[in-house]
Amino acid sequence: MSRPFAEITFTPSVRATQAKNKSAEGYAKFLAGAVQEDLISPVEASFIAQRDGFYQATVSETGWPYVQFRGGPAGFLKVLDQRTLAYADFRGNRQYLSAGNLLNNDRISLILMDYPNRRRLKIWGRAKLVDGADDPALTQRLSDPNYRGHPERAIVIKLEAMDWNCPQHIPQRLTLEEFEEHMAPLRDELAELKAQNAEHKEKPGQKR
């Protein structure tokens, strides 16, 4: 747990609730040795590069949170440096809820899930919208030529804090691609057994 994470999330009302539920002292001990700055290490960078989607939260002018799922090819959320993330924002239903929210309030929060391994990374940052026409080189860097979709802008996120969350209640789920990794050896074994069975049946003198 880092100090930036605590400074963002442990608001007075949260601390009061921790005290009421007798967890404040435990968190105080954690924070005594907390790191003073969050930086994206190779561990986080590798985790981020493997994700094909994440949950994103922004806040409207009226104070309402808006959460949506952002998906794309694995690694579409890119680490530009230890304090910066970015992704290409593709044209969708053209409601522009997240984009509009970020123009008024640049705070953003992401949750990246690894369901098979029950891991979850939470990220807080401040986002900047960069129009594709204003920085085509950045848009090109963030785009995947093999992915259908037209990037309208880049979302550049300056990291404020991050935290690896407890895996206790994360369900284990697999995508079709992840499930195929488990099924491929079984299919190979089945094919081999079928071949051996066919060979056994074709041996001369074998009773049928």
PDB file of C-alpha atoms in Angstrom:
ATOM      1  CA  MET A   1       0.000   0.000   0.000  1.00  0.00           C
ATOM      2  CA  SER A   2       1.362   3.423  -0.958  1.00  0.00           C
ATOM      3  CA  ARG A   3       0.940   6.802   0.670  1.00  0.00           C
ATOM      4  CA  PRO A   4      -0.520   8.360  -2.525  1.00  0.00           C
ATOM      5  CA  PHE A   5      -3.203   5.652  -2.500  1.00  0.00           C
ATOM      6  CA  ALA A   6      -4.069   6.410   1.137  1.00  0.00           C
ATOM      7  CA  GLU A   7      -4.103  10.167   0.576  1.00  0.00           C
ATOM      8  CA  ILE A   8      -6.607   9.800  -2.252  1.00  0.00           C
ATOM      9  CA  THR A   9      -8.854   7.127  -0.767  1.00  0.00           C
ATOM     10  CA  PHE A  10      -8.636   7.471   3.027  1.00  0.00           C
ATOM     11  CA  THR A  11     -10.877  10.514   3.307  1.00  0.00           C
ATOM     12  CA  PRO A  12     -12.119  11.702   6.737  1.00  0.00           C
ATOM     13  CA  SER A  13     -15.360   9.762   6.361  1.00  0.00           C
ATOM     14  CA  VAL A  14     -13.439   6.639   5.324  1.00  0.00           C
ATOM     15  CA  ARG A  15     -11.096   6.973   8.302  1.00  0.00           C
ATOM     16  CA  ALA A  16     -14.087   7.418  10.605  1.00  0.00           C
ATOM     17  CA  THR A  17     -15.645   4.243   9.202  1.00  0.00           C
ATOM     18  CA  GLN A  18     -12.352   2.380   9.662  1.00  0.00           C
ATOM     19  CA  ALA A  19     -12.205   3.530  13.269  1.00  0.00           C
ATOM     20  CA  LYS A  20     -15.800   2.442  13.862  1.00  0.00           C
ATOM     21  CA  ASN A  21     -15.042  -1.003  12.432  1.00  0.00           C
ATOM     22  CA  LYS A  22     -11.678  -1.271  14.243  1.00  0.00           C
ATOM     23  CA  SER A  23      -9.461  -1.437  11.137  1.00  0.00           C
ATOM     24  CA  ALA A  24      -7.882   2.033  11.409  1.00  0.00           C
ATOM     25  CA  GLU A  25      -4.970   0.881  13.587  1.00  0.00           C
ATOM     26  CA  GLY A  26      -4.066  -1.917  11.185  1.00  0.00           C
ATOM     27  CA  TYR A  27      -3.970   0.455   8.212  1.00  0.00           C
ATOM     28  CA  ALA A  28      -1.926   2.947  10.202  1.00  0.00           C
ATOM     29  CA  LYS A  29       0.753   0.256  10.642  1.00  0.00           C
ATOM     30  CA  PHE A  30       0.709  -0.444   6.902  1.00  0.00           C
ATOM     31  CA  LEU A  31       1.134   3.232   6.107  1.00  0.00           C
ATOM     32  CA  ALA A  32       4.056   3.622   8.504  1.00  0.00           C
ATOM     33  CA  GLY A  33       6.278   1.881   5.951  1.00  0.00           C
ATOM     34  CA  ALA A  34       4.378   2.911   2.821  1.00  0.00           C
ATOM     35  CA  VAL A  35       6.216   4.059  -0.285  1.00  0.00           C
ATOM     36  CA  GLN A  36       6.072   7.800  -0.891  1.00  0.00           C
ATOM     37  CA  GLU A  37       5.520   7.639  -4.651  1.00  0.00           C
ATOM     38  CA  ASP A  38       3.791   5.230  -6.989  1.00  0.00           C
ATOM     39  CA  LEU A  39       5.744   4.322 -10.128  1.00  0.00           C
ATOM     40  CA  ILE A  40       4.872   1.734 -12.744  1.00  0.00           C
ATOM     41  CA  SER A  41       7.386  -1.065 -12.317  1.00  0.00           C
ATOM     42  CA  PRO A  42       8.077  -3.882 -14.810  1.00  0.00           C
ATOM     43  CA  VAL A  43       5.586  -5.994 -12.815  1.00  0.00           C
ATOM     44  CA  GLU A  44       2.721  -3.557 -13.405  1.00  0.00           C
ATOM     45  CA  ALA A  45       3.837  -2.882 -16.977  1.00  0.00           C
ATOM     46  CA  SER A  46       3.723  -6.600 -17.810  1.00  0.00           C
ATOM     47  CA  PHE A  47       0.314  -6.978 -16.181  1.00  0.00           C
ATOM     48  CA  ILE A  48      -1.082  -3.972 -18.080  1.00  0.00           C
ATOM     49  CA  ALA A  49       0.322  -5.198 -21.407  1.00  0.00           C
ATOM     50  CA  GLN A  50      -1.606  -8.475 -21.078  1.00  0.00           C
ATOM     51  CA  ARG A  51      -5.010  -6.907 -20.505  1.00  0.00           C
ATOM     52  CA  ASP A  52      -7.603  -6.650 -23.294  1.00  0.00           C
ATOM     53  CA  GLY A  53      -9.930  -4.421 -21.306  1.00  0.00           C
ATOM     54  CA  PHE A  54     -10.531  -2.544 -18.084  1.00  0.00           C
ATOM     55  CA  TYR A  55     -13.248  -0.756 -16.120  1.00  0.00           C
ATOM     56  CA  GLN A  56     -13.030   3.030 -16.186  1.00  0.00           C
ATOM     57  CA  ALA A  57     -14.706   5.574 -13.922  1.00  0.00           C
ATOM     58  CA  THR A  58     -15.125   9.306 -14.480  1.00  0.00           C
ATOM     59  CA  VAL A  59     -17.257  11.904 -12.675  1.00  0.00           C
ATOM     60  CA  SER A  60     -19.897  14.165 -14.216  1.00  0.00           C
ATOM     61  CA  GLU A  61     -20.456  17.872 -13.523  1.00  0.00           C
ATOM     62  CA  THR A  62     -23.375  16.875 -11.290  1.00  0.00           C
ATOM     63  CA  GLY A  63     -21.172  14.595  -9.196  1.00  0.00           C
ATOM     64  CA  TRP A  64     -22.405  11.279 -10.568  1.00  0.00           C
ATOM     65  CA  PRO A  65     -19.810   8.572 -11.305  1.00  0.00           C
ATOM     66  CA  TYR A  66     -19.898   6.969 -14.735  1.00  0.00           C
ATOM     67  CA  VAL A  67     -18.326   3.526 -15.074  1.00  0.00           C
ATOM     68  CA  GLN A  68     -17.838   1.759 -18.370  1.00  0.00           C
ATOM     69  CA  PHE A  69     -15.841  -1.135 -19.781  1.00  0.00           C
ATOM     70  CA  ARG A  70     -13.164  -0.234 -22.304  1.00  0.00           C
ATOM     71  CA  GLY A  71     -11.982  -3.089 -24.500  1.00  0.00           C
ATOM     72  CA  GLY A  72      -9.502  -3.598 -27.319  1.00  0.00           C
ATOM     73  CA  PRO A  73      -6.634  -5.801 -28.421  1.00  0.00           C
ATOM     74  CA  ALA A  74      -4.402  -7.047 -25.612  1.00  0.00           C
ATOM     75  CA  GLY A  75      -1.979  -4.297 -24.644  1.00  0.00           C
ATOM     76  CA  PHE A  76      -4.020  -1.405 -26.052  1.00  0.00           C
ATOM     77  CA  LEU A  77      -3.519   0.393 -22.725  1.00  0.00           C
ATOM     78  CA  LYS A  78       0.125   1.321 -23.050  1.00  0.00           C
ATOM     79  CA  VAL A  79       2.759   2.369 -20.519  1.00  0.00           C
ATOM     80  CA  LEU A  80       4.558   5.437 -21.908  1.00  0.00           C
ATOM     81  CA  ASP A  81       6.786   5.870 -18.856  1.00  0.00           C
ATOM     82  CA  GLN A  82       6.741   5.144 -15.116  1.00  0.00           C
ATOM     83  CA  ARG A  83       4.094   7.806 -14.498  1.00  0.00           C
ATOM     84  CA  THR A  84       2.128   7.810 -17.751  1.00  0.00           C
ATOM     85  CA  LEU A  85      -0.437   5.535 -19.403  1.00  0.00           C
ATOM     86  CA  ALA A  86      -2.346   6.107 -22.630  1.00  0.00           C
ATOM     87  CA  TYR A  87      -4.795   4.427 -24.974  1.00  0.00           C
ATOM     88  CA  ALA A  88      -6.487   5.180 -28.278  1.00  0.00           C
ATOM     89  CA  ASP A  89     -10.134   6.165 -27.835  1.00  0.00           C
ATOM     90  CA  PHE A  90     -12.170   4.555 -30.610  1.00  0.00           C
ATOM     91  CA  ARG A  91     -15.442   5.804 -32.027  1.00  0.00           C
ATOM     92  CA  GLY A  92     -18.391   4.162 -30.302  1.00  0.00           C
ATOM     93  CA  ASN A  93     -22.030   5.156 -29.891  1.00  0.00           C
ATOM     94  CA  ARG A  94     -21.008   8.838 -29.926  1.00  0.00           C
ATOM     95  CA  GLN A  95     -22.527   9.705 -26.534  1.00  0.00           C
ATOM     96  CA  TYR A  96     -19.100  10.949 -25.353  1.00  0.00           C
ATOM     97  CA  LEU A  97     -19.986  10.540 -21.664  1.00  0.00           C
ATOM     98  CA  SER A  98     -16.457   9.795 -20.482  1.00  0.00           C
ATOM     99  CA  ALA A  99     -14.881  12.344 -22.823  1.00  0.00           C
ATOM    100  CA  GLY A 100     -17.322  15.026 -21.683  1.00  0.00           C
ATOM    101  CA  ASN A 101     -16.780  14.206 -18.031  1.00  0.00           C
ATOM    102  CA  LEU A 102     -13.007  14.448 -18.404  1.00  0.00           C
ATOM    103  CA  LEU A 103     -13.242  17.910 -19.946  1.00  0.00           C
ATOM    104  CA  ASN A 104     -14.812  19.147 -16.720  1.00  0.00           C
ATOM    105  CA  ASN A 105     -13.026  16.907 -14.203  1.00  0.00           C
ATOM    106  CA  ASP A 106      -9.781  15.198 -15.220  1.00  0.00           C
ATOM    107  CA  ARG A 107      -9.910  12.610 -12.423  1.00  0.00           C
ATOM    108  CA  ILE A 108     -10.065   9.031 -13.675  1.00  0.00           C
ATOM    109  CA  SER A 109      -9.931   5.601 -12.085  1.00  0.00           C
ATOM    110  CA  LEU A 110      -9.236   2.252 -13.739  1.00  0.00           C
ATOM    111  CA  ILE A 111      -9.648  -1.320 -12.535  1.00  0.00           C
ATOM    112  CA  LEU A 112      -7.708  -3.942 -14.487  1.00  0.00           C
ATOM    113  CA  MET A 113      -8.802  -7.538 -13.960  1.00  0.00           C
ATOM    114  CA  ASP A 114      -6.987 -10.842 -14.408  1.00  0.00           C
ATOM    115  CA  TYR A 115      -9.807 -13.282 -13.688  1.00  0.00           C
ATOM    116  CA  PRO A 116      -7.940 -16.572 -14.356  1.00  0.00           C
ATOM    117  CA  ASN A 117      -5.236 -15.679 -11.818  1.00  0.00           C
ATOM    118  CA  ARG A 118      -7.536 -13.657  -9.535  1.00  0.00           C
ATOM    119  CA  ARG A 119      -5.486 -10.455  -9.671  1.00  0.00           C
ATOM    120  CA  ARG A 120      -6.720  -6.868  -9.776  1.00  0.00           C
ATOM    121  CA  LEU A 121      -4.845  -3.598 -10.215  1.00  0.00           C
ATOM    122  CA  LYS A 122      -6.508  -0.291  -9.349  1.00  0.00           C
ATOM    123  CA  ILE A 123      -5.203   2.947 -10.854  1.00  0.00           C
ATOM    124  CA  TRP A 124      -6.009   6.589 -10.081  1.00  0.00           C
ATOM    125  CA  GLY A 125      -4.854   9.384 -12.329  1.00  0.00           C
ATOM    126  CA  ARG A 126      -5.582  12.599 -14.171  1.00  0.00           C
ATOM    127  CA  ALA A 127      -6.486  12.314 -17.824  1.00  0.00           C
ATOM    128  CA  LYS A 128      -5.915  14.544 -20.805  1.00  0.00           C
ATOM    129  CA  LEU A 129      -7.764  14.204 -24.114  1.00  0.00           C
ATOM    130  CA  VAL A 130      -5.520  14.578 -27.161  1.00  0.00           C
ATOM    131  CA  ASP A 131      -7.313  14.906 -30.491  1.00  0.00           C
ATOM    132  CA  GLY A 132      -5.961  12.620 -33.177  1.00  0.00           C
ATOM    133  CA  ALA A 133      -5.432  15.552 -35.548  1.00  0.00           C
ATOM    134  CA  ASP A 134      -3.384  17.418 -32.923  1.00  0.00           C
ATOM    135  CA  ASP A 135      -0.904  14.586 -32.335  1.00  0.00           C
ATOM    136  CA  PRO A 136      -1.117  11.987 -35.109  1.00  0.00           C
ATOM    137  CA  ALA A 137       2.194  10.435 -34.041  1.00  0.00           C
ATOM    138  CA  LEU A 138       0.805   9.616 -30.594  1.00  0.00           C
ATOM    139  CA  THR A 139      -2.429   8.268 -32.063  1.00  0.00           C
ATOM    140  CA  GLN A 140      -0.410   6.092 -34.440  1.00  0.00           C
ATOM    141  CA  ARG A 141       1.739   4.817 -31.563  1.00  0.00           C
ATOM    142  CA  LEU A 142      -1.358   3.789 -29.624  1.00  0.00           C
ATOM    143  CA  SER A 143      -3.212   2.204 -32.560  1.00  0.00           C
ATOM    144  CA  ASP A 144      -3.155  -1.445 -33.619  1.00  0.00           C
ATOM    145  CA  PRO A 145      -3.321  -1.761 -37.430  1.00  0.00           C
ATOM    146  CA  ASN A 146      -4.922  -5.194 -37.079  1.00  0.00           C
ATOM    147  CA  TYR A 147      -7.767  -3.912 -34.913  1.00  0.00           C
ATOM    148  CA  ARG A 148     -10.931  -2.665 -36.551  1.00  0.00           C
ATOM    149  CA  GLY A 149     -11.959   0.740 -35.278  1.00  0.00           C
ATOM    150  CA  HIS A 150     -11.199   4.372 -35.904  1.00  0.00           C
ATOM    151  CA  PRO A 151      -9.296   6.183 -33.107  1.00  0.00           C
ATOM    152  CA  GLU A 152     -10.706   9.657 -32.560  1.00  0.00           C
ATOM    153  CA  ARG A 153      -8.359  10.736 -29.794  1.00  0.00           C
ATOM    154  CA  ALA A 154      -5.805   9.587 -27.272  1.00  0.00           C
ATOM    155  CA  ILE A 155      -6.489   9.422 -23.548  1.00  0.00           C
ATOM    156  CA  VAL A 156      -3.257  10.194 -21.684  1.00  0.00           C
ATOM    157  CA  ILE A 157      -3.296   9.412 -17.958  1.00  0.00           C
ATOM    158  CA  LYS A 158      -0.801  10.766 -15.445  1.00  0.00           C
ATOM    159  CA  LEU A 159      -0.550   8.315 -12.567  1.00  0.00           C
ATOM    160  CA  GLU A 160      -1.498   9.573  -9.111  1.00  0.00           C
ATOM    161  CA  ALA A 161      -1.747   6.261  -7.251  1.00  0.00           C
ATOM    162  CA  MET A 162      -2.241   2.533  -7.724  1.00  0.00           C
ATOM    163  CA  ASP A 163      -2.926  -0.488  -5.573  1.00  0.00           C
ATOM    164  CA  TRP A 164      -3.016  -4.257  -5.963  1.00  0.00           C
ATOM    165  CA  ASN A 165      -6.341  -5.342  -4.526  1.00  0.00           C
ATOM    166  CA  CYS A 166      -7.183  -8.354  -2.360  1.00  0.00           C
ATOM    167  CA  PRO A 167      -8.028 -11.409  -4.534  1.00  0.00           C
ATOM    168  CA  GLN A 168     -10.321 -13.012  -1.955  1.00  0.00           C
ATOM    169  CA  HIS A 169     -13.656 -12.471  -3.733  1.00  0.00           C
ATOM    170  CA  ILE A 170     -12.486 -12.403  -7.368  1.00  0.00           C
ATOM    171  CA  PRO A 171     -14.175 -15.222  -9.337  1.00  0.00           C
ATOM    172  CA  GLN A 172     -12.078 -17.283 -11.725  1.00  0.00           C
ATOM    173  CA  ARG A 173     -13.223 -16.836 -15.330  1.00  0.00           C
ATOM    174  CA  LEU A 174     -11.684 -17.615 -18.704  1.00  0.00           C
ATOM    175  CA  THR A 175     -12.094 -16.019 -22.107  1.00  0.00           C
ATOM    176  CA  LEU A 176     -12.452 -18.329 -25.110  1.00  0.00           C
ATOM    177  CA  GLU A 177      -8.784 -17.769 -25.914  1.00  0.00           C
ATOM    178  CA  GLU A 178      -7.718 -18.561 -22.344  1.00  0.00           C
ATOM    179  CA  PHE A 179      -9.967 -21.641 -22.263  1.00  0.00           C
ATOM    180  CA  GLU A 180      -8.411 -22.850 -25.516  1.00  0.00           C
ATOM    181  CA  GLU A 181      -4.989 -22.948 -23.841  1.00  0.00           C
ATOM    182  CA  HIS A 182      -6.367 -25.493 -21.380  1.00  0.00           C
ATOM    183  CA  MET A 183      -8.275 -27.473 -24.016  1.00  0.00           C
ATOM    184  CA  ALA A 184      -5.486 -27.754 -26.613  1.00  0.00           C
ATOM    185  CA  PRO A 185      -3.448 -30.419 -24.702  1.00  0.00           C
ATOM    186  CA  LEU A 186      -6.628 -32.421 -24.078  1.00  0.00           C
ATOM    187  CA  ARG A 187      -7.528 -32.303 -27.768  1.00  0.00           C
ATOM    188  CA  ASP A 188      -4.012 -33.434 -28.691  1.00  0.00           C
ATOM    189  CA  GLU A 189      -4.225 -36.324 -26.214  1.00  0.00           C
ATOM    190  CA  LEU A 190      -7.654 -37.325 -27.540  1.00  0.00           C
ATOM    191  CA  ALA A 191      -6.396 -37.294 -31.133  1.00  0.00           C
ATOM    192  CA  GLU A 192      -3.440 -39.484 -30.146  1.00  0.00           C
ATOM    193  CA  LEU A 193      -5.707 -41.979 -28.366  1.00  0.00           C
ATOM    194  CA  LYS A 194      -8.027 -42.115 -31.383  1.00  0.00           C
ATOM    195  CA  ALA A 195      -5.059 -42.796 -33.651  1.00  0.00           C
ATOM    196  CA  GLN A 196      -3.802 -45.557 -31.353  1.00  0.00           C
ATOM    197  CA  ASN A 197      -7.275 -47.085 -31.209  1.00  0.00           C
ATOM    198  CA  ALA A 198      -7.616 -47.035 -34.994  1.00  0.00           C
ATOM    199  CA  GLU A 199      -4.189 -48.656 -35.380  1.00  0.00           C
ATOM    200  CA  HIS A 200      -5.138 -51.356 -32.889  1.00  0.00           C
ATOM    201  CA  LYS A 201      -8.329 -52.174 -34.810  1.00  0.00           C
ATOM    202  CA  GLU A 202      -6.474 -52.466 -38.119  1.00  0.00           C
ATOM    203  CA  LYS A 203      -3.944 -55.059 -36.913  1.00  0.00           C
ATOM    204  CA  PRO A 204      -4.261 -58.329 -38.921  1.00  0.00           C
ATOM    205  CA  GLY A 205      -5.854 -61.265 -37.120  1.00  0.00           C
ATOM    206  CA  GLN A 206      -7.654 -58.950 -34.705  1.00  0.00           C
ATOM    207  CA  LYS A 207     -11.150 -60.246 -33.955  1.00  0.00           C
ATOM    208  CA  ARG A 208     -13.903 -57.787 -34.792  1.00  0.00           C
TER     209      ARG A 208
END
